[in-house]
Amino acid sequence: MPHYADGTEAKVGDIVRGTGYNVKHEIIGKVVNVRSGESCTLSVAHVGKKTLVYVLDGDEIESPFATVKVDAEIEYGDTQGFEKIA
């Protein structure tokens, strides 16, 4: 199984920080796929410029009763470019 830069084994559900292939800055997100291989071993769901946010309930986003749905973006990369933070 692939490992992060610090040697920790990569697992689906990990919260990670790092840089993938397409987004040119560091991201923080949740691992949604880990694959064995030489490259492109990780898929990370994260919030980015194109992320869609929907308010499903409540009059305003600031409402304490608002229900929000977020469609995350997916970034691809190598596990060595990320570190587990949670």
Short mmCIF file of C-alpha atoms in Angstrom, two decimals:
data_model
loop_
_atom_site.label_atom_id
_atom_site.label_comp_id
_atom_site.label_asym_id
_atom_site.label_seq_id
_atom_site.Cartn_x
_atom_site.Cartn_y
_atom_site.Cartn_z
CA MET A 1 0.00 0.00 0.00
CA PRO A 2 1.31 3.54 -0.76
CA HIS A 3 2.66 5.79 2.00
CA TYR A 4 2.69 9.56 2.59
CA ALA A 5 5.90 11.63 2.64
CA ASP A 6 6.44 10.87 6.37
CA GLY A 7 6.07 7.10 5.87
CA THR A 8 2.51 6.82 7.25
CA GLU A 9 0.36 4.33 5.31
CA ALA A 10 -2.23 6.08 3.13
CA LYS A 11 -5.87 5.17 3.79
CA VAL A 12 -9.25 6.28 2.45
CA GLY A 13 -10.80 8.76 4.88
CA ASP A 14 -7.51 10.39 5.95
CA ILE A 15 -7.41 14.18 6.07
CA VAL A 16 -4.28 15.29 4.23
CA ARG A 17 -2.34 18.40 3.22
CA GLY A 18 -0.13 18.64 0.15
CA THR A 19 0.21 19.31 -3.54
CA GLY A 20 -1.22 17.20 -6.34
CA TYR A 21 -0.84 17.34 -10.11
CA ASN A 22 -3.40 19.93 -11.27
CA VAL A 23 -3.95 22.47 -8.49
CA LYS A 24 -0.85 24.67 -8.31
CA HIS A 25 -1.04 25.33 -4.55
CA GLU A 26 -1.25 23.26 -1.39
CA ILE A 27 -4.67 21.83 -0.56
CA ILE A 28 -6.29 20.21 2.45
CA GLY A 29 -8.85 17.50 1.82
CA LYS A 30 -10.13 14.00 2.45
CA VAL A 31 -8.65 10.95 0.72
CA VAL A 32 -11.30 9.23 -1.40
CA ASN A 33 -9.13 6.71 -3.26
CA VAL A 34 -5.69 5.12 -2.77
CA ARG A 35 -4.09 3.00 -5.49
CA SER A 36 -0.86 1.02 -5.70
CA GLY A 37 1.48 2.10 -8.46
CA GLU A 38 4.36 4.33 -9.46
CA SER A 39 2.33 7.54 -9.88
CA CYS A 40 -1.20 8.95 -9.47
CA THR A 41 -1.74 6.92 -6.33
CA LEU A 42 -4.12 9.26 -4.54
CA SER A 43 -7.44 11.09 -5.06
CA VAL A 44 -8.32 13.90 -2.63
CA ALA A 45 -11.70 15.65 -2.30
CA HIS A 46 -11.21 19.34 -1.49
CA VAL A 47 -12.87 22.74 -1.67
CA GLY A 48 -11.63 24.88 -4.56
CA LYS A 49 -12.57 27.71 -6.93
CA LYS A 50 -15.10 25.61 -8.84
CA THR A 51 -16.71 24.01 -5.78
CA LEU A 52 -20.51 24.30 -5.75
CA VAL A 53 -22.22 25.18 -2.46
CA TYR A 54 -25.99 24.77 -2.10
CA VAL A 55 -28.18 26.08 0.73
CA LEU A 56 -30.88 23.44 1.12
CA ASP A 57 -32.66 24.75 4.20
CA GLY A 58 -32.98 28.10 5.94
CA ASP A 59 -33.33 31.59 4.50
CA GLU A 60 -29.66 32.53 4.63
CA ILE A 61 -26.33 30.73 4.77
CA GLU A 62 -25.66 32.48 8.12
CA SER A 63 -28.80 30.95 9.64
CA PRO A 64 -27.96 28.46 12.42
CA PHE A 65 -30.61 26.20 10.87
CA ALA A 66 -29.26 26.24 7.31
CA THR A 67 -28.41 22.91 5.72
CA VAL A 68 -25.57 23.19 3.22
CA LYS A 69 -24.42 20.73 0.56
CA VAL A 70 -20.92 21.06 -0.91
CA ASP A 71 -19.85 19.32 -4.12
CA ALA A 72 -16.11 18.89 -3.60
CA GLU A 73 -13.51 18.94 -6.35
CA ILE A 74 -11.19 15.96 -6.83
CA GLU A 75 -7.42 16.40 -7.09
CA TYR A 76 -5.11 13.63 -8.20
CA GLY A 77 -1.56 13.15 -7.04
CA ASP A 78 1.07 10.92 -5.55
CA THR A 79 0.90 9.97 -1.87
CA GLN A 80 4.49 11.23 -1.47
CA GLY A 81 3.25 14.78 -2.12
CA PHE A 82 0.91 14.69 0.90
CA GLU A 83 1.04 14.35 4.67
CA LYS A 84 -1.67 13.04 6.96
CA ILE A 85 -2.97 15.71 9.36
CA ALA A 86 -5.96 13.85 10.85
#
